[in-house]
XYZ file of C-alpha atoms in Angstrom:
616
model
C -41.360 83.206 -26.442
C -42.048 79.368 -26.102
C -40.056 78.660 -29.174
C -36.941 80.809 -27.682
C -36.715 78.783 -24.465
C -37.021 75.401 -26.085
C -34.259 76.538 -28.380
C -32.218 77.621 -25.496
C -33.198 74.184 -23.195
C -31.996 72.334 -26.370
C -28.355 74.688 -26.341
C -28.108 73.840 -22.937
C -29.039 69.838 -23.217
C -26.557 70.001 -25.802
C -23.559 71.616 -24.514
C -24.399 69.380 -21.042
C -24.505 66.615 -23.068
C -20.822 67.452 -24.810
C -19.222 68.078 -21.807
C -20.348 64.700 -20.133
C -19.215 62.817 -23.428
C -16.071 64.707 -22.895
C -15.614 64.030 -19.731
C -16.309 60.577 -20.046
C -14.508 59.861 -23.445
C -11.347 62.182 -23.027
C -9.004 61.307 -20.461
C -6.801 64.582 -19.131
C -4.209 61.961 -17.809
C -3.126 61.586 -21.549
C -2.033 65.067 -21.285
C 0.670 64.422 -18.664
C 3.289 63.360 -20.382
C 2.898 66.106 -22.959
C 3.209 69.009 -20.884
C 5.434 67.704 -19.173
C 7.381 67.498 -22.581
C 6.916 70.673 -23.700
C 7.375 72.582 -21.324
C 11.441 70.896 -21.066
C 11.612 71.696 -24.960
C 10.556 74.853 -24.743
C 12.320 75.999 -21.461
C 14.729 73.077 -20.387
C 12.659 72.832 -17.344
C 11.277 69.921 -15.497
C 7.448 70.184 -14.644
C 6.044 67.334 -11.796
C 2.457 66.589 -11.815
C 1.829 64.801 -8.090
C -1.275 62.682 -7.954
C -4.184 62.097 -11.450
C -5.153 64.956 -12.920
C -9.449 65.527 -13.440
C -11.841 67.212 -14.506
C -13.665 69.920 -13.511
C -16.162 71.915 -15.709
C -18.281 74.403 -13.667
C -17.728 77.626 -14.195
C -15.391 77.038 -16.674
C -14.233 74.312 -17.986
C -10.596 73.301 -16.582
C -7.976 70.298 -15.561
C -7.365 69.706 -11.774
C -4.547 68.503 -10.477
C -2.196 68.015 -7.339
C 1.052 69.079 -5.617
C 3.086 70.427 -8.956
C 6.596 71.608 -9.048
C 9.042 73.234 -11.181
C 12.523 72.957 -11.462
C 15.002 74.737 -13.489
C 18.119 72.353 -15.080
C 20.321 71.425 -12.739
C 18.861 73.428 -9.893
C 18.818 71.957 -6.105
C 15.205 73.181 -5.407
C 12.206 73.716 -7.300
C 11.627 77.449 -9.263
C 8.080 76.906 -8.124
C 5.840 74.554 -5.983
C 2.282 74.557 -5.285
C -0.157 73.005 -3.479
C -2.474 73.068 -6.100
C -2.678 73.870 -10.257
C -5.475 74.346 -12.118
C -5.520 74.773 -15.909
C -8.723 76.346 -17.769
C -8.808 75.102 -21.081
C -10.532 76.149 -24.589
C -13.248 73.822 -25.024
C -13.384 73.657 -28.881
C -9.970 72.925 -29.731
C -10.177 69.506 -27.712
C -12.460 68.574 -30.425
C -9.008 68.781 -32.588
C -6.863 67.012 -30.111
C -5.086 70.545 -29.338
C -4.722 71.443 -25.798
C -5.600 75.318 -25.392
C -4.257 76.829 -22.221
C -6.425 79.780 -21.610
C -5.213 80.561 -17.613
C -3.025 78.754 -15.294
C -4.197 79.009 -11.214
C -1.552 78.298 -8.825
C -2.875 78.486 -5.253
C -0.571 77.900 -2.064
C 2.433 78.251 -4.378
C 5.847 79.103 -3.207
C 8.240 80.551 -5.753
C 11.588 80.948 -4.722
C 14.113 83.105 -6.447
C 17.409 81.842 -4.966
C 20.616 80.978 -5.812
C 19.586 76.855 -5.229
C 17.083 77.550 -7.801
C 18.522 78.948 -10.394
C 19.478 76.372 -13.922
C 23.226 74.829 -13.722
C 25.007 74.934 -17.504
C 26.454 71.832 -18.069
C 30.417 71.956 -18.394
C 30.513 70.495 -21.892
C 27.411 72.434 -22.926
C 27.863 75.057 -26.038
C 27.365 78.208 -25.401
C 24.963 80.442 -28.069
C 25.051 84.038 -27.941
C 21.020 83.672 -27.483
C 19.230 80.708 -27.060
C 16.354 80.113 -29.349
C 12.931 81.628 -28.139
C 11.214 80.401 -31.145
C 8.373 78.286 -30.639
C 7.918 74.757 -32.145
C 5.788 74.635 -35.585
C 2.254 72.993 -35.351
C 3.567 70.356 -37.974
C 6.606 69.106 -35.437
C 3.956 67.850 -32.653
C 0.038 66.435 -32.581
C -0.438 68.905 -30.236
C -0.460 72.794 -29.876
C 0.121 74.036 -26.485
C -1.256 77.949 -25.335
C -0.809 79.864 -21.990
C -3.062 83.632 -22.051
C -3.297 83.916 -18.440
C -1.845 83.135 -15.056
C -3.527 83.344 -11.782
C -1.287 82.980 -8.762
C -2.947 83.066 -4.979
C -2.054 82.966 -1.558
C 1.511 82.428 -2.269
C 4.719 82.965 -1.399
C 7.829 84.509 -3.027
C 11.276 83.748 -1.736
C 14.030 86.047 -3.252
C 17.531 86.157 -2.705
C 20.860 87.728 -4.464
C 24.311 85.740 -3.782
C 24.714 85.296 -0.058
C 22.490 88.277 0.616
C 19.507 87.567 3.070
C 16.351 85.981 1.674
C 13.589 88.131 1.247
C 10.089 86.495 2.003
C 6.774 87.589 0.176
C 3.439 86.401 1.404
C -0.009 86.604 0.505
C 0.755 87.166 -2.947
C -2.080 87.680 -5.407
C -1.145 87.413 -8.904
C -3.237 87.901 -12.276
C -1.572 87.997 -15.468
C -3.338 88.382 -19.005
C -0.890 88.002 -22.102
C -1.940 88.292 -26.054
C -0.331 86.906 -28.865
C 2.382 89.193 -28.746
C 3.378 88.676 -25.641
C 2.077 92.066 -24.418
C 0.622 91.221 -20.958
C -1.077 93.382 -17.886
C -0.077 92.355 -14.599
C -1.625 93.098 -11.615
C 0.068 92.121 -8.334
C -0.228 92.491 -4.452
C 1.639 91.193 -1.545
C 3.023 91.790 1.946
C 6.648 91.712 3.189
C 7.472 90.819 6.870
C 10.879 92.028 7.889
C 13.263 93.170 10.798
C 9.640 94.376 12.535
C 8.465 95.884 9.685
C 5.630 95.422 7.380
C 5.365 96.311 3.711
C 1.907 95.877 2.119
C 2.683 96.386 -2.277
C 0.404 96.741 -4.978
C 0.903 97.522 -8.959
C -0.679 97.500 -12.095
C 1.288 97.225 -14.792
C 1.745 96.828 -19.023
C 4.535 94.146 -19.579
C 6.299 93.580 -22.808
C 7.902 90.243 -22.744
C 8.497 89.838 -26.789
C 12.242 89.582 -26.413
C 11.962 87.452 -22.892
C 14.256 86.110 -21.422
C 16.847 89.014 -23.033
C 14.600 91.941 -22.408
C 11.159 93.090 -20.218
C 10.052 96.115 -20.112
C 7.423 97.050 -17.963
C 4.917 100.217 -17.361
C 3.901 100.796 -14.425
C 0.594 102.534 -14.227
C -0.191 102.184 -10.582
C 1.927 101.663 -7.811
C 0.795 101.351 -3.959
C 2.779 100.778 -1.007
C 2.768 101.283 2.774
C 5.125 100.282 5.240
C 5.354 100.771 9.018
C 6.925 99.596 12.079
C 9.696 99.732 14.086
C 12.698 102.580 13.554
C 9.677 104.573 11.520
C 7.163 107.746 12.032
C 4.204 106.080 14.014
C 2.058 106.770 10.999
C 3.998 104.656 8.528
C 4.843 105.548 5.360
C 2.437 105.292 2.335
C 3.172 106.218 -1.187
C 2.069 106.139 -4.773
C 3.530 106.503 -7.789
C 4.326 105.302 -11.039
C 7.662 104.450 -13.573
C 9.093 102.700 -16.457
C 11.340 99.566 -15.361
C 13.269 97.557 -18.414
C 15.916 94.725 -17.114
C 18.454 93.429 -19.563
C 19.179 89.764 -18.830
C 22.418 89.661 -20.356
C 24.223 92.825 -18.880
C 22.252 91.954 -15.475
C 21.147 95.638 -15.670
C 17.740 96.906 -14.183
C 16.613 100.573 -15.240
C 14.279 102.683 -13.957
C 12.769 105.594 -15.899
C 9.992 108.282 -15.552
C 9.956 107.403 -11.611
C 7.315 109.564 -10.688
C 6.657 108.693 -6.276
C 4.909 110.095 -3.841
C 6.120 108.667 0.305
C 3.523 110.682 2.617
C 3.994 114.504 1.741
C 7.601 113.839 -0.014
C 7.677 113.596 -4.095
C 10.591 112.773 -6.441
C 11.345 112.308 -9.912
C 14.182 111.179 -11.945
C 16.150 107.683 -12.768
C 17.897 105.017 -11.506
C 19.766 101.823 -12.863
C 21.504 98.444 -11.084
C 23.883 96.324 -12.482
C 23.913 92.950 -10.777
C 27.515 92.262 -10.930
C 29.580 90.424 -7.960
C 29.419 94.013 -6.343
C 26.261 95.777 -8.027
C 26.605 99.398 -9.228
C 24.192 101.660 -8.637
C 23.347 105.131 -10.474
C 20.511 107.435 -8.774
C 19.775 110.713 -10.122
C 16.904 111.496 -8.356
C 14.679 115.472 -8.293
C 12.646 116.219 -5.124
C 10.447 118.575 -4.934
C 9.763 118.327 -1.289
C 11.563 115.999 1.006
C 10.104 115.829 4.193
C 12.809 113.740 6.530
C 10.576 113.990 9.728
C 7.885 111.934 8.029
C 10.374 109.942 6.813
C 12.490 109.008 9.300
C 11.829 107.511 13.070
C 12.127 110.814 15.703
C 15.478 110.914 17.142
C 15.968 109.466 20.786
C 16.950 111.302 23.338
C 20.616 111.513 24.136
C 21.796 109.198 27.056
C 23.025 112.231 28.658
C 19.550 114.400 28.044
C 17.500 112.070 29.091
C 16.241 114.104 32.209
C 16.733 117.053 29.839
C 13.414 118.480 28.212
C 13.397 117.671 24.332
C 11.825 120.704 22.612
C 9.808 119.935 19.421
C 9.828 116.526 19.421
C 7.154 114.110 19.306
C 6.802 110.880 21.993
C 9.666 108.431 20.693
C 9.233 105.253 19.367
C 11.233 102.365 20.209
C 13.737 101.218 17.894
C 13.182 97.482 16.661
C 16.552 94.905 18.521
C 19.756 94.610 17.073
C 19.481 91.228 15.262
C 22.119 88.455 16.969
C 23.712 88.033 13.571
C 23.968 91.258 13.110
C 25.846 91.957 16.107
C 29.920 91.173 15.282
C 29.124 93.267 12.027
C 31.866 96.951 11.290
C 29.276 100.278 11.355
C 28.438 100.934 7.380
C 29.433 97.412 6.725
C 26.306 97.447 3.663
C 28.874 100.030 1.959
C 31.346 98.066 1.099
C 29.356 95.258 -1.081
C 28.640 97.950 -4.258
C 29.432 100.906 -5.912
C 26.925 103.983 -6.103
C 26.898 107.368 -8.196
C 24.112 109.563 -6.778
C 23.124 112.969 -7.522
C 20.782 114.319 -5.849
C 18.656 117.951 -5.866
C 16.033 119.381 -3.703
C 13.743 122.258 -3.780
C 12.921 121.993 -0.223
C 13.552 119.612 2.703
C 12.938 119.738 6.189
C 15.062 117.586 8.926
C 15.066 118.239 12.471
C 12.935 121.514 12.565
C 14.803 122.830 9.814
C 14.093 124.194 7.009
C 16.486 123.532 3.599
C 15.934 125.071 0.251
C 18.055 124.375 -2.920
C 19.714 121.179 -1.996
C 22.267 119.559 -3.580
C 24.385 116.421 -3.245
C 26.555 114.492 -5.283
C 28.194 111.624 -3.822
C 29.868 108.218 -4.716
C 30.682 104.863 -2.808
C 33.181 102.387 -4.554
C 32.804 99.369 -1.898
C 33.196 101.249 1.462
C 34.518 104.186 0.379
C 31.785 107.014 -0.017
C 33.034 110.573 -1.200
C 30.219 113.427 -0.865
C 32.035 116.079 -2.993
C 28.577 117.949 -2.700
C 26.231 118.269 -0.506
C 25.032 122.187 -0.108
C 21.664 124.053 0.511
C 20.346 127.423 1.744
C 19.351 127.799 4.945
C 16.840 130.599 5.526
C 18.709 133.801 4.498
C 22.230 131.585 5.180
C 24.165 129.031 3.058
C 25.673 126.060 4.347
C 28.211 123.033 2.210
C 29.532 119.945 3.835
C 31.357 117.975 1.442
C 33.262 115.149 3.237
C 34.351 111.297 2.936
C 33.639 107.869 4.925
C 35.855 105.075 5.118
C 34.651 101.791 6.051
C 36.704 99.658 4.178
C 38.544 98.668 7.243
C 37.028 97.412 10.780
C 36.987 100.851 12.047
C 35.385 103.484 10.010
C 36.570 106.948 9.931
C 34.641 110.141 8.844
C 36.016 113.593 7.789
C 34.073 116.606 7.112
C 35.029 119.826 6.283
C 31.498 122.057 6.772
C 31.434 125.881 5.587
C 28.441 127.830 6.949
C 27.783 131.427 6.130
C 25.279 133.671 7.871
C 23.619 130.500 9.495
C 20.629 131.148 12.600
C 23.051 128.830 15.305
C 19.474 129.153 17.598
C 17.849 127.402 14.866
C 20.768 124.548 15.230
C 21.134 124.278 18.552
C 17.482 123.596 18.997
C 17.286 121.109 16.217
C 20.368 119.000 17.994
C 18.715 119.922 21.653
C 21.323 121.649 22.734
C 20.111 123.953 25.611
C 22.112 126.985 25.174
C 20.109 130.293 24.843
C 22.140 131.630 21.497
C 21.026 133.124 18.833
C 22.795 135.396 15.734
C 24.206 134.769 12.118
C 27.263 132.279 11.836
C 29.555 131.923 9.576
C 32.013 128.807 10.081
C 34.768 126.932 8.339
C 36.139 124.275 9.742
C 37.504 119.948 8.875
C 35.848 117.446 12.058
C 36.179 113.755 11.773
C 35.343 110.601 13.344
C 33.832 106.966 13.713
C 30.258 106.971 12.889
C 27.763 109.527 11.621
C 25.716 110.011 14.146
C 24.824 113.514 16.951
C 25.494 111.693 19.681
C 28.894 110.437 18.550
C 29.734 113.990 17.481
C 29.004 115.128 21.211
C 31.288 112.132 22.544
C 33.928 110.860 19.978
C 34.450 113.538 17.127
C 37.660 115.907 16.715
C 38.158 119.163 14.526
C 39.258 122.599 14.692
C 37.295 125.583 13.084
C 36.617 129.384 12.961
C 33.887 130.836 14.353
C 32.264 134.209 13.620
C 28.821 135.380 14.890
C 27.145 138.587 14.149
C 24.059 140.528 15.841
C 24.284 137.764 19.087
C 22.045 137.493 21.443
C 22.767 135.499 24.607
C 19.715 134.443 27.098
C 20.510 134.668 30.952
C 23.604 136.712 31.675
C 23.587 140.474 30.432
C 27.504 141.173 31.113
C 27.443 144.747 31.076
C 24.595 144.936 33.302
C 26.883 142.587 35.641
C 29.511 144.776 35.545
C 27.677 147.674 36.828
C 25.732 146.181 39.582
C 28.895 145.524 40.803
C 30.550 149.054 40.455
C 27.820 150.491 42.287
C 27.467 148.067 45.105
C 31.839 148.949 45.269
C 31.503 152.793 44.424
C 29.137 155.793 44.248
C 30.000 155.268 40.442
C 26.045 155.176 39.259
C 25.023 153.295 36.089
C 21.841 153.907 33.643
C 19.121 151.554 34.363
C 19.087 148.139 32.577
C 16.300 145.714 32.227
C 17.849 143.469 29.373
C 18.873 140.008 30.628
C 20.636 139.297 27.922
C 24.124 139.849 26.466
C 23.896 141.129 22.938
C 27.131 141.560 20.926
C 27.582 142.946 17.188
C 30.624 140.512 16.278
C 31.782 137.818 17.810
C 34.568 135.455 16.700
C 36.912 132.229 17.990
C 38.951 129.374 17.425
C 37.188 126.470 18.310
C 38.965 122.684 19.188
C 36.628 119.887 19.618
C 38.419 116.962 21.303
C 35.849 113.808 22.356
C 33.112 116.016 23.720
C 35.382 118.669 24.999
C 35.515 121.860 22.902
C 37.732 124.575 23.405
C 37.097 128.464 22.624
C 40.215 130.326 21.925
C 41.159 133.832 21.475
C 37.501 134.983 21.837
C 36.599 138.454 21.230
C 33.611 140.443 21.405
C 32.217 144.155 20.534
C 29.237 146.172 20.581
C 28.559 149.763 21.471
C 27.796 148.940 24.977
C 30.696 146.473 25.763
C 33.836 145.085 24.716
C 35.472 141.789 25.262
C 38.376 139.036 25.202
C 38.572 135.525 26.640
C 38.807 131.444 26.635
C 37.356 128.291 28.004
C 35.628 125.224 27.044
C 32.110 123.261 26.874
C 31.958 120.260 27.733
C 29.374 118.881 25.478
C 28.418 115.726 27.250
C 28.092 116.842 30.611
C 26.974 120.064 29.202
C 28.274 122.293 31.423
C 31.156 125.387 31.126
C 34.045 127.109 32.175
C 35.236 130.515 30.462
C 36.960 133.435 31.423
C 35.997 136.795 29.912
C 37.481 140.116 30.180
C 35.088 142.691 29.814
C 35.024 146.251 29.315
C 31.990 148.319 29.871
C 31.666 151.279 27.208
C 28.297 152.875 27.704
C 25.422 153.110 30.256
C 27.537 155.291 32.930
C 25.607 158.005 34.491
C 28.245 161.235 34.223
C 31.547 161.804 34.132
C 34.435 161.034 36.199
C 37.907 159.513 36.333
C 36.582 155.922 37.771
C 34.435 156.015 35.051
C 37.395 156.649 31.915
C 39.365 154.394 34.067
C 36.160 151.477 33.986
C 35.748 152.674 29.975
C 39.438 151.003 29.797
C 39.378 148.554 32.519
C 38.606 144.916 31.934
C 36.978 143.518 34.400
C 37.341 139.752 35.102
C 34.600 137.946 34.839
C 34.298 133.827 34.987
C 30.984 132.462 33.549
C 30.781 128.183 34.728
C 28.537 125.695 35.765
C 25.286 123.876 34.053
C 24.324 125.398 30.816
C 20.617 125.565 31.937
C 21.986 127.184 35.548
C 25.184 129.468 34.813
C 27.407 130.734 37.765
C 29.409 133.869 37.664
C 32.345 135.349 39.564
C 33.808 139.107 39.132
C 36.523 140.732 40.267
C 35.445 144.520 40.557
C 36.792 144.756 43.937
C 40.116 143.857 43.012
C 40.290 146.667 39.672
C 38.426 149.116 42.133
C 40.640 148.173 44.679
C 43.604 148.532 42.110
C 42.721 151.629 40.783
C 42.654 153.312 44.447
C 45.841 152.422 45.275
C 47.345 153.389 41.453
C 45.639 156.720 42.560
C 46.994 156.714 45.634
C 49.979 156.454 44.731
C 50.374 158.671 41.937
C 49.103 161.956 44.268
C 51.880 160.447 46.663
C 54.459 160.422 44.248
C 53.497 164.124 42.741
C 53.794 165.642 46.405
C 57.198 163.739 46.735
C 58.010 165.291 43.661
C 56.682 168.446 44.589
C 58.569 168.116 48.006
C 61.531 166.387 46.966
C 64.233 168.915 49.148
C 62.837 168.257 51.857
C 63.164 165.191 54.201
C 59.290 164.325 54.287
C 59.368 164.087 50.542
C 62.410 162.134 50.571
C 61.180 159.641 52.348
C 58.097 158.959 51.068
C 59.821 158.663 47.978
C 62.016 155.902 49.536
C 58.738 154.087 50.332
C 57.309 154.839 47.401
C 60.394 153.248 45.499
C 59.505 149.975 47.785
C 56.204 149.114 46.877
């Protein structure tokens, strides 16, 4: 035991002793002006060493140095600056007078990806279809030079694409390990600060950079994120997930493969690819298996209108982040018009507004402002419902057209979801071309115009039972008795109209309406902002009489007037049964007058009642 301890007191007096010859004999200033060398053969850019460099060789043995930057040929601003670099070197190859970079630790570093940083080709420079990633032969220099590892911390990435707005990552953590080969593993993390909302990233990741700049591909094995504030679900939004990325340098091109995410209780699958042109292109093609839009998306707000009005089924709103000043003189959509987009897009299930969507499909395309949804369709519970459409925002004022086709849709179901407080519920089937300004339910309420056709079947309407109108009234006008009622509701096997939606105002034309217990014809109009209405029905009462009598064929064939208006949530009516009952007596009236004239028509009695008859 005593002879393994002095054995390992002699190692260590030994390797103590190396290092302080070392440190005393070797000086790492005489490595300045190489790197700084190398690195502008071997990448054309221009590395700054601020202050000496020194030693330092506890844990492990490494060069110090100051404020470093890095600047790409030509550029305005540094590629990267940092407070601080620290290089951990191979202590046997010093030995040789070679310089072995094992890891490179930039702390306080800010790397900025921007246009002022990018390298400037000189006018007169030739141009090589690749430039030569070869690396210099140990025989052309004294010196070898070796980087296996990079260590970035507490850092800052700046990115920015054209005149887009920069993009600011902080707290960046960085480790890099790379072999021979140039096969790395990457793990990163970092936090992104923007328009009130936070984004907190992580990844692990296998990098190939062999063919770098030209190619890198990249594996990524683990991907975290989780972003919340303003304009989102008060819980945020966290997701995993993991895909293949490769970017091309020379076509500009970034694919992603295998994308396998996970965004709270939403999944996809599929690819994606951008082309960094002047106007980048875009091609999604993208497989949900559940897409959950109300964990997703920030809860609607309330209508301007509605705001008094209780909102069924929704949570306690949160308020939406300001309009940013520069943002304010901008055209609605004006982010469509700077690239082109292909996206298809399918769905097994997705839920928006209370609804529930199965079988979804969409295929649309914007070319620079011009976005074309020739598809976007989906089963709604035992219904079916397509709206294909276009938006135009090419020009300062954008214009939407839709043409939506519904068949054997719940309307309840939608009315609820848009908080619309009409009591309605049945199967609709509609066809119909709206358009407008801006995609939105409140500007559909307000600004929107269109025409459609409107069937319902099995209806049920909450409030007003019509038939069971009509007959109150007959017996408080008649001893005509009725079978007792206790619906309050009007229900109707078919219903259909032509319906004209003029900013907020829509029409209902050439409505008509059976069932076994009533029949009925009318018009009017809702007036979706103020929410209130005005129609005019004519309805005839087919069942529910108690006997048999002439009042009661002649009600059987009647319609009665009836005007429905007011507050949707507090409906007035008005009918006219004293005016048909009224009617029909003096139709009767006159018709036993006019057979005893007839009857009596030699006579002077008859002849004059015939006379007056004639008059009225």
């Amino acid at each position: 035991m005593r002879r393994v301890l002095t054995t390992l007191m002699i190692l260590l007096v030994v390797l103590v002793a190396g290092l302080s010859a070392l440190v005393l004999l070797v000086n790492p200033n005489d490595f300045r002006g190489y790197m700084v060398r190398q690195v502008e053969a071997r990448s054309g850019y221009q590395l700054k060493l601020d202050g000496p460099l020194r030693w330092h060789v506890w844990p492990q043995l490494s060069i110090l140095s100051g404020r470093m930057s890095l600047t790409a040929p030509g550029a305005e601003t540094p590629l990267v600056s940092a407070d601080n670099m620290r290089l951990d070197v191979a202590l046997i190859p010093l030995f040789s007078h070679q310089l072995q970079v094992n890891q490179v630790m930039l702390k306080g570093a800010v790397i900025q990806l921007t246009p002022q940083t990018e390298a400037v080709r000189k006018s007169d420079a030739p141009v090589a279809p690749r430039e030569n990633t070869l690396p210099d032969a140990p025989s052309d220099t004294g010196w070898s030079f070796d980087i296996g590892s990079l260590k970035v911390a507490d850092s800052v990435l700046v990115f920015q694409h054209e005149d887009d707005e920069q993009v600011t990552v902080r707290n960046i953590s960085l480790k890099m390990e790379q072999d021979a080969n140039h096969q790395a593993t990457i793990e990163f993390s970092g936090r992104v600060n923007r328009d009130q909302r936070d984004l907190t990233l992580s990844l692990n990741a296998n990098v190939n950079a062999a063919d770098y700049p030209h190619q890198l591909t990249a594996d990524i094995q683990q991907l975290n994120w989780q972003l919340a504030g303003a304009d989102l679900p008060t819980q945020g939004i966290t997701g995993q997930g993991t895909l293949q990325a490769v970017w091309r340098e020379e076509l500009k091109q970034l694919e992603l493969d295998n994308l396998n995410l996970q965004a709270n209780d939403s999944s996809l699958k599929g690819q994606a690819s951008v082309s960094l042109a002047e106007k980048p292109k875009w091609v999604f093609n993208l497989q949900f298996d559940k897409l959950n839009l109300e964990n997703l998306l920030a809860a609607p707000s309330p209508d301007a209108a509605n705001a008094d009005a209780p909102q069924n089924g929704q949570s306690q709103v949160k308020q939406p982040r300001p309009v940013i000043s520069s943002n304010l003189d901008q055209p609605d959509y004006n982010g469509l018009r700077g690239f082109t987009a292909d996206v298809l897009l399918k769905a097994n299930s997705v839920r928006w507004r209370g609804i529930d969507f199965t079988d979804v499909s969409s295929q649309m395309f914007n070319h620079n402002g011009l976005l074309v949804i020739s598809e976007l369709s989906g089963k709604m519970g035992a219904g079916h419902l397509s709206l294909p459409g276009t938006l135009d925002v090419r020009n300062d004022n954008p214009t939407a057209e839709f043409q939506p086709r519904l068949e054997n849709v719940e309307i309840g179901t939608i009315l609820k979801a848009f908080n619309y407080p009409i009591s309605l519920t049945g199967q609709m089937t509609l066809a119909g071309d709206f358009s407008g300004s801006r995609i939105d339910a409140d500007a559909f309420r307000r600004e929107w115009q269109g025409q459609a056709h409107l069937d319902l079947k099995d209806t049920r309407m909450e409030g007003l039972n019509f038939q069971q109108l009509v007959q109150q009234a007959v017996e408080r006008s008649s001893d005509v008795k009725a079978q007792e009622n206790y619906d309050s509701a009007t229900r109707l096997d078919a219903f259909t109209t032509d319906l004209t939606l003029d900013n907020g105002q829509l029409s209902l034309d050439g409505m008509e309406g059976t069932s076994s217990l009533l029949s009925l014809t009318g018009a009017g109009s809702l007036d979706l902002v103020k929410e209130t209405a005005d129609t005019r029905f004519k309805v005839r009462v087919l069942s529910g009489w108690e006997g048999e009598s002439k009042l009661i064929d002649f009600l059987k064939e009647t319609p009665i007037p009836l005007n429905v208006y007011g507050k949707w949530q507090a409906l007035n009516y008005s009918l006219q049964v004293d005016q048909v009952l009224r009617k029909h007596l003096q139709d009767e009236a006159k018709r036993r007058l006019n057979d005893w004239a007839d009857r009596n028509k030699d006579s002077q009695s008859g002849k004059d009642v015939k006379k007056l008859l004639d008059k009225l």
